[in-house]
Structure formats: C-alpha cells, structure tokens
C-alpha cells in the first residue's frame, strides 16, 4: 500500500523531518493496531489480607448477599455477551494496485547502489594489491576497506576474493601479506552480525586453515591461530 499510494507523499516529505516523523508515527500506530486488535483486558487485583489481621476485632460483618440482585447482574452480563460481536474479526481482503514502476524507486536508490559497487571494487583492489605485493597501494586503500566491512555485501565479497586466492594456491604468504589478511579477517568478523554466523563466518573457517606463513624452517603459522579467540 505504501508503494501504491504513498510515493508522492514520501517525495513531498523529503527534507522535512517533522512531516517524516509524523508519517512514521502514523505507520507505527497502524502496525501496532494490526498486531494488537483488541485492547488488553485489565485484571482486578485482590489485595491479600495483612499479617495478623485475623487477631483484630471485626468491626463490621460481611453483608448478606441478595440472591435476586446477584442473579440480575449475571443475567445482564449474559445478555451483553449474546449481543457482542464475534471475538475474531473477519479478514477483509482488498486489491492493492501495483503502484509506480519499480524503476522509479530504483532511481532514488541509484546513489546507494553506486556507492555499494565502489566499496566492492575497493575491497577487490586492496586484496589484489596485497597478493601482488604492492603494499604501498594496499595501505592507501586499507582504511576504506575497514569502513566497507560495515556492509554485508563487502564482507561477502572479501570472503569470495580470499577463497579465489586459496584456489590459486596462493595461501602461503610473507609476513606483510599475512598481517594484512589477518587484519581484514578480524575486521570482517568484528562487523559480523548473528545473521552472518552460518554464512560469512562459516565460509571463513576453511580459509583460516589455509592461509599461513613460514616463521622458520619447519615451523608454519596458520591464520586460525590469530582469530580462533574471536567470538
């Protein structure tokens, strides 16, 4: 319904925070009413008698209940229940028009998509520089790569690129390359969310057992030794 009816209104509101907030508030109320169609039933709390109250002299005895009055109250409540609407509202089905073409919405997100593509390009370039031993170029791009790791697409891209280099038998690194790769992996894990645990973080497991460096003849350090403590 938002896409069908509200696009013009949303465009008109752009730049006006107060109007946007009012619109969001209206939406929130609609969503809340949809999830909570019936008002909460108030529970009457009966107070517990205090300790030692039975020792006090009873000033006023409990009054006798009039059977006729009690029956009248019960009959009134039963009559109300019979005329009450059904507990579950019948679901109203309605046709919602398709609204403006999707291209109109994509135009607004064009800049975001371009930014995303640039970030992925930066990640790819930085990894290429690391594996080509162009460390000065890699250092220049490194801060941008760390910022890009906030995005899920960039995290996925880094995992894929590292996987390609393992497939090309480029897993044995020198000290500088190893340091760069570890810092990238740590940054990627730092920005991972619970959603990434079985995707991106799981895809890293075979990679951190592949990337390594020679510390001295016969002694090899694998990447997992640097990230195994990561949450």
mmCIF file of C-alpha atoms in Angstrom:
data_model
loop_
_atom_site.group_PDB
_atom_site.id
_atom_site.type_symbol
_atom_site.label_atom_id
_atom_site.label_comp_id
_atom_site.label_asym_id
_atom_site.label_seq_id
_atom_site.Cartn_x
_atom_site.Cartn_y
_atom_site.Cartn_z
ATOM 1 C CA UNK A 1 0.000 0.000 0.000
ATOM 2 C CA UNK A 2 2.906 2.340 0.745
ATOM 3 C CA UNK A 3 4.367 1.742 -2.721
ATOM 4 C CA UNK A 4 0.958 2.124 -4.358
ATOM 5 C CA UNK A 5 -0.370 5.200 -2.610
ATOM 6 C CA UNK A 6 2.302 6.968 -0.588
ATOM 7 C CA UNK A 7 5.194 7.545 -3.060
ATOM 8 C CA UNK A 8 4.116 11.102 -3.932
ATOM 9 C CA UNK A 9 3.607 11.920 -0.269
ATOM 10 C CA UNK A 10 7.026 10.483 0.641
ATOM 11 C CA UNK A 11 8.708 12.515 -2.116
ATOM 12 C CA UNK A 12 6.940 15.671 -0.895
ATOM 13 C CA UNK A 13 8.149 14.984 2.655
ATOM 14 C CA UNK A 14 11.819 14.569 1.737
ATOM 15 C CA UNK A 15 13.859 17.071 3.703
ATOM 16 C CA UNK A 16 11.099 17.842 6.210
ATOM 17 C CA UNK A 17 11.924 15.855 9.365
ATOM 18 C CA UNK A 18 8.710 16.778 11.219
ATOM 19 C CA UNK A 19 6.480 15.501 8.391
ATOM 20 C CA UNK A 20 8.545 12.319 8.064
ATOM 21 C CA UNK A 21 8.302 11.650 11.820
ATOM 22 C CA UNK A 22 4.539 12.235 11.763
ATOM 23 C CA UNK A 23 4.229 9.801 8.848
ATOM 24 C CA UNK A 24 6.332 7.191 10.691
ATOM 25 C CA UNK A 25 4.183 7.640 13.800
ATOM 26 C CA UNK A 26 1.005 7.029 11.764
ATOM 27 C CA UNK A 27 2.548 3.895 10.259
ATOM 28 C CA UNK A 28 3.652 2.675 13.684
ATOM 29 C CA UNK A 29 0.111 3.089 15.028
ATOM 30 C CA UNK A 30 -1.334 1.141 12.069
ATOM 31 C CA UNK A 31 1.184 -1.671 12.582
ATOM 32 C CA UNK A 32 0.536 -1.734 16.325
ATOM 33 C CA UNK A 33 -3.254 -1.893 15.833
ATOM 34 C CA UNK A 34 -2.765 -4.681 13.293
ATOM 35 C CA UNK A 35 -0.764 -6.753 15.804
ATOM 36 C CA UNK A 36 -2.937 -5.820 18.810
ATOM 37 C CA UNK A 37 -6.520 -5.525 17.522
ATOM 38 C CA UNK A 38 -8.138 -5.950 20.932
ATOM 39 C CA UNK A 39 -7.443 -3.751 23.955
ATOM 40 C CA UNK A 40 -5.709 -5.508 26.844
ATOM 41 C CA UNK A 41 -8.104 -6.831 29.496
ATOM 42 C CA UNK A 42 -7.470 -5.147 32.830
ATOM 43 C CA UNK A 43 -7.029 -7.599 35.667
ATOM 44 C CA UNK A 44 -8.529 -6.643 39.025
ATOM 45 C CA UNK A 45 -6.006 -7.297 41.769
ATOM 46 C CA UNK A 46 -7.435 -8.563 45.035
ATOM 47 C CA UNK A 47 -5.356 -7.354 47.945
ATOM 48 C CA UNK A 48 -4.093 -10.005 50.342
ATOM 49 C CA UNK A 49 -5.035 -9.534 53.964
ATOM 50 C CA UNK A 50 -2.160 -8.248 56.071
ATOM 51 C CA UNK A 51 -0.448 -10.466 58.630
ATOM 52 C CA UNK A 52 -2.198 -10.602 61.989
ATOM 53 C CA UNK A 53 -5.433 -9.083 60.673
ATOM 54 C CA UNK A 54 -7.407 -12.074 61.992
ATOM 55 C CA UNK A 55 -6.377 -11.042 65.544
ATOM 56 C CA UNK A 56 -8.037 -7.623 65.226
ATOM 57 C CA UNK A 57 -11.663 -7.319 66.347
ATOM 58 C CA UNK A 58 -14.002 -7.412 63.320
ATOM 59 C CA UNK A 59 -15.890 -4.117 63.369
ATOM 60 C CA UNK A 60 -18.294 -4.860 60.511
ATOM 61 C CA UNK A 61 -19.571 -8.295 59.472
ATOM 62 C CA UNK A 62 -19.655 -9.183 55.765
ATOM 63 C CA UNK A 63 -23.128 -8.224 54.418
ATOM 64 C CA UNK A 64 -25.591 -10.882 53.304
ATOM 65 C CA UNK A 65 -25.820 -11.059 49.519
ATOM 66 C CA UNK A 66 -29.234 -10.651 47.979
ATOM 67 C CA UNK A 67 -29.834 -13.634 45.693
ATOM 68 C CA UNK A 68 -32.138 -11.678 43.379
ATOM 69 C CA UNK A 69 -29.601 -8.848 42.824
ATOM 70 C CA UNK A 70 -26.772 -11.322 42.089
ATOM 71 C CA UNK A 71 -28.963 -13.192 39.550
ATOM 72 C CA UNK A 72 -29.947 -9.882 37.881
ATOM 73 C CA UNK A 73 -26.237 -8.926 37.457
ATOM 74 C CA UNK A 74 -25.482 -12.387 35.938
ATOM 75 C CA UNK A 75 -28.451 -12.091 33.534
ATOM 76 C CA UNK A 76 -27.327 -8.613 32.423
ATOM 77 C CA UNK A 77 -23.784 -9.882 31.669
ATOM 78 C CA UNK A 78 -25.134 -12.922 29.748
ATOM 79 C CA UNK A 79 -27.394 -10.688 27.618
ATOM 80 C CA UNK A 80 -24.417 -8.419 26.790
ATOM 81 C CA UNK A 81 -22.290 -11.407 25.718
ATOM 82 C CA UNK A 82 -25.006 -12.677 23.378
ATOM 83 C CA UNK A 83 -25.225 -9.340 21.538
ATOM 84 C CA UNK A 84 -21.432 -8.823 21.476
ATOM 85 C CA UNK A 85 -19.649 -9.048 18.099
ATOM 86 C CA UNK A 86 -17.636 -12.223 17.368
ATOM 87 C CA UNK A 87 -14.224 -12.328 19.066
ATOM 88 C CA UNK A 88 -12.275 -12.668 15.783
ATOM 89 C CA UNK A 89 -12.762 -10.029 13.136
ATOM 90 C CA UNK A 90 -13.496 -11.319 9.643
ATOM 91 C CA UNK A 91 -10.446 -10.685 7.477
ATOM 92 C CA UNK A 92 -11.184 -8.137 4.793
ATOM 93 C CA UNK A 93 -9.425 -8.882 1.535
ATOM 94 C CA UNK A 94 -8.632 -5.980 -0.756
ATOM 95 C CA UNK A 95 -6.820 -5.478 -4.042
ATOM 96 C CA UNK A 96 -3.842 -3.115 -3.859
ATOM 97 C CA UNK A 97 -2.736 -1.612 -7.191
ATOM 98 C CA UNK A 98 0.874 -2.226 -8.232
ATOM 99 C CA UNK A 99 1.771 1.465 -7.926
ATOM 100 C CA UNK A 100 4.585 3.212 -9.800
ATOM 101 C CA UNK A 101 7.095 1.104 -11.780
ATOM 102 C CA UNK A 102 9.992 -0.247 -9.759
ATOM 103 C CA UNK A 103 12.421 1.839 -11.837
ATOM 104 C CA UNK A 104 11.077 4.999 -10.173
ATOM 105 C CA UNK A 105 12.080 3.642 -6.769
ATOM 106 C CA UNK A 106 15.447 2.377 -8.027
ATOM 107 C CA UNK A 107 16.312 5.862 -9.300
ATOM 108 C CA UNK A 108 16.166 7.134 -5.717
ATOM 109 C CA UNK A 109 18.434 4.284 -4.576
ATOM 110 C CA UNK A 110 20.823 4.715 -7.508
ATOM 111 C CA UNK A 111 23.430 6.546 -5.446
ATOM 112 C CA UNK A 112 23.350 3.897 -2.735
ATOM 113 C CA UNK A 113 23.854 1.133 -5.329
ATOM 114 C CA UNK A 114 26.739 3.044 -6.930
ATOM 115 C CA UNK A 115 28.352 3.520 -3.514
ATOM 116 C CA UNK A 116 27.972 -0.197 -2.811
ATOM 117 C CA UNK A 117 29.618 -1.093 -6.146
ATOM 118 C CA UNK A 118 32.512 1.301 -5.388
ATOM 119 C CA UNK A 119 33.029 -0.315 -1.972
ATOM 120 C CA UNK A 120 33.215 -3.806 -3.502
ATOM 121 C CA UNK A 121 35.703 -2.506 -6.086
ATOM 122 C CA UNK A 122 37.889 -1.063 -3.279
ATOM 123 C CA UNK A 123 37.847 -4.432 -1.440
ATOM 124 C CA UNK A 124 38.829 -6.325 -4.619
ATOM 125 C CA UNK A 125 41.583 -3.855 -5.487
ATOM 126 C CA UNK A 126 43.065 -3.916 -1.980
ATOM 127 C CA UNK A 127 43.233 -7.732 -1.948
ATOM 128 C CA UNK A 128 44.821 -7.738 -5.417
ATOM 129 C CA UNK A 129 47.475 -5.255 -4.223
ATOM 130 C CA UNK A 130 48.199 -7.412 -1.140
ATOM 131 C CA UNK A 131 48.721 -10.577 -3.200
ATOM 132 C CA UNK A 132 50.742 -8.698 -5.841
ATOM 133 C CA UNK A 133 52.960 -7.338 -3.040
ATOM 134 C CA UNK A 134 52.042 -3.704 -3.841
ATOM 135 C CA UNK A 135 51.946 -2.866 -0.148
ATOM 136 C CA UNK A 136 52.023 0.932 -0.510
ATOM 137 C CA UNK A 137 48.857 0.823 -2.686
ATOM 138 C CA UNK A 138 47.201 -1.637 -0.278
ATOM 139 C CA UNK A 139 47.970 0.648 2.702
ATOM 140 C CA UNK A 140 46.236 3.579 0.974
ATOM 141 C CA UNK A 141 43.051 1.566 0.418
ATOM 142 C CA UNK A 142 43.087 -0.248 3.759
ATOM 143 C CA UNK A 143 41.076 2.344 5.817
ATOM 144 C CA UNK A 144 38.369 2.332 3.113
ATOM 145 C CA UNK A 145 38.250 -1.486 3.234
ATOM 146 C CA UNK A 146 37.769 -1.419 7.028
ATOM 147 C CA UNK A 147 34.880 1.058 6.601
ATOM 148 C CA UNK A 148 33.361 -1.094 3.842
ATOM 149 C CA UNK A 149 33.215 -4.101 6.203
ATOM 150 C CA UNK A 150 30.144 -2.490 7.836
ATOM 151 C CA UNK A 151 28.199 -3.643 4.748
ATOM 152 C CA UNK A 152 27.184 -7.293 4.329
ATOM 153 C CA UNK A 153 27.923 -7.270 0.574
ATOM 154 C CA UNK A 154 31.532 -6.153 1.220
ATOM 155 C CA UNK A 155 32.015 -8.872 3.860
ATOM 156 C CA UNK A 156 30.728 -11.468 1.399
ATOM 157 C CA UNK A 157 32.981 -10.054 -1.341
ATOM 158 C CA UNK A 158 36.103 -10.291 0.875
ATOM 159 C CA UNK A 159 35.339 -13.949 1.695
ATOM 160 C CA UNK A 160 34.893 -14.777 -2.010
ATOM 161 C CA UNK A 161 38.108 -12.999 -3.056
ATOM 162 C CA UNK A 162 40.165 -14.777 -0.370
ATOM 163 C CA UNK A 163 38.635 -18.097 -1.479
ATOM 164 C CA UNK A 164 39.752 -17.448 -5.080
ATOM 165 C CA UNK A 165 43.350 -16.879 -3.935
ATOM 166 C CA UNK A 166 43.334 -20.142 -1.936
ATOM 167 C CA UNK A 167 42.117 -21.979 -5.052
ATOM 168 C CA UNK A 168 45.047 -20.473 -6.998
ATOM 169 C CA UNK A 169 47.499 -21.968 -4.439
ATOM 170 C CA UNK A 170 48.433 -18.512 -3.117
ATOM 171 C CA UNK A 171 47.833 -19.382 0.522
ATOM 172 C CA UNK A 172 51.473 -19.222 1.718
ATOM 173 C CA UNK A 173 52.121 -15.533 2.466
ATOM 174 C CA UNK A 174 55.057 -13.411 3.523
ATOM 175 C CA UNK A 175 54.894 -11.559 6.852
ATOM 176 C CA UNK A 176 53.393 -8.317 5.485
ATOM 177 C CA UNK A 177 50.777 -10.098 3.390
ATOM 178 C CA UNK A 178 49.859 -12.321 6.348
ATOM 179 C CA UNK A 179 49.443 -9.263 8.578
ATOM 180 C CA UNK A 180 47.123 -7.556 6.042
ATOM 181 C CA UNK A 181 44.988 -10.668 5.542
ATOM 182 C CA UNK A 182 44.623 -11.213 9.311
ATOM 183 C CA UNK A 183 43.610 -7.590 9.893
ATOM 184 C CA UNK A 184 40.991 -7.836 7.129
ATOM 185 C CA UNK A 185 39.585 -11.086 8.538
ATOM 186 C CA UNK A 186 39.468 -9.657 12.087
ATOM 187 C CA UNK A 187 37.664 -6.545 10.838
ATOM 188 C CA UNK A 188 35.199 -8.702 8.886
ATOM 189 C CA UNK A 189 34.447 -10.846 11.971
ATOM 190 C CA UNK A 190 34.151 -7.726 14.141
ATOM 191 C CA UNK A 191 31.353 -6.394 11.928
ATOM 192 C CA UNK A 192 29.575 -9.752 11.508
ATOM 193 C CA UNK A 193 26.052 -9.999 12.883
ATOM 194 C CA UNK A 194 24.192 -13.075 14.144
ATOM 195 C CA UNK A 195 22.822 -13.458 10.593
ATOM 196 C CA UNK A 196 26.358 -13.950 9.228
ATOM 197 C CA UNK A 197 27.333 -16.675 11.686
ATOM 198 C CA UNK A 198 26.334 -19.601 9.453
ATOM 199 C CA UNK A 199 27.169 -17.793 6.196
ATOM 200 C CA UNK A 200 30.161 -15.472 6.116
ATOM 201 C CA UNK A 201 31.823 -16.558 9.378
ATOM 202 C CA UNK A 202 31.337 -20.240 8.448
ATOM 203 C CA UNK A 203 32.831 -19.619 4.976
ATOM 204 C CA UNK A 204 35.961 -18.226 6.663
ATOM 205 C CA UNK A 205 36.678 -21.473 8.539
ATOM 206 C CA UNK A 206 38.357 -23.306 5.609
ATOM 207 C CA UNK A 207 40.203 -20.101 4.653
ATOM 208 C CA UNK A 208 41.821 -19.528 8.070
ATOM 209 C CA UNK A 209 43.122 -23.125 7.993
ATOM 210 C CA UNK A 210 44.665 -22.490 4.539
ATOM 211 C CA UNK A 211 46.403 -19.092 4.807
ATOM 212 C CA UNK A 212 49.773 -19.388 6.534
ATOM 213 C CA UNK A 213 53.327 -18.031 6.780
ATOM 214 C CA UNK A 214 56.691 -19.666 7.382
ATOM 215 C CA UNK A 215 58.167 -18.492 10.700
ATOM 216 C CA UNK A 216 61.341 -20.585 10.358
ATOM 217 C CA UNK A 217 62.317 -23.851 8.638
ATOM 218 C CA UNK A 218 59.759 -26.482 9.648
ATOM 219 C CA UNK A 219 57.529 -24.005 11.590
ATOM 220 C CA UNK A 220 54.370 -22.694 9.917
ATOM 221 C CA UNK A 221 51.802 -20.354 11.460
ATOM 222 C CA UNK A 222 48.242 -20.660 10.179
ATOM 223 C CA UNK A 223 45.742 -17.785 10.157
ATOM 224 C CA UNK A 224 43.347 -19.519 12.584
ATOM 225 C CA UNK A 225 45.883 -19.100 15.391
ATOM 226 C CA UNK A 226 45.230 -15.328 15.180
ATOM 227 C CA UNK A 227 41.413 -15.429 15.017
ATOM 228 C CA UNK A 228 40.425 -18.554 16.971
ATOM 229 C CA UNK A 229 39.590 -16.489 20.090
ATOM 230 C CA UNK A 230 37.088 -14.378 18.115
ATOM 231 C CA UNK A 231 33.511 -14.519 19.390
#
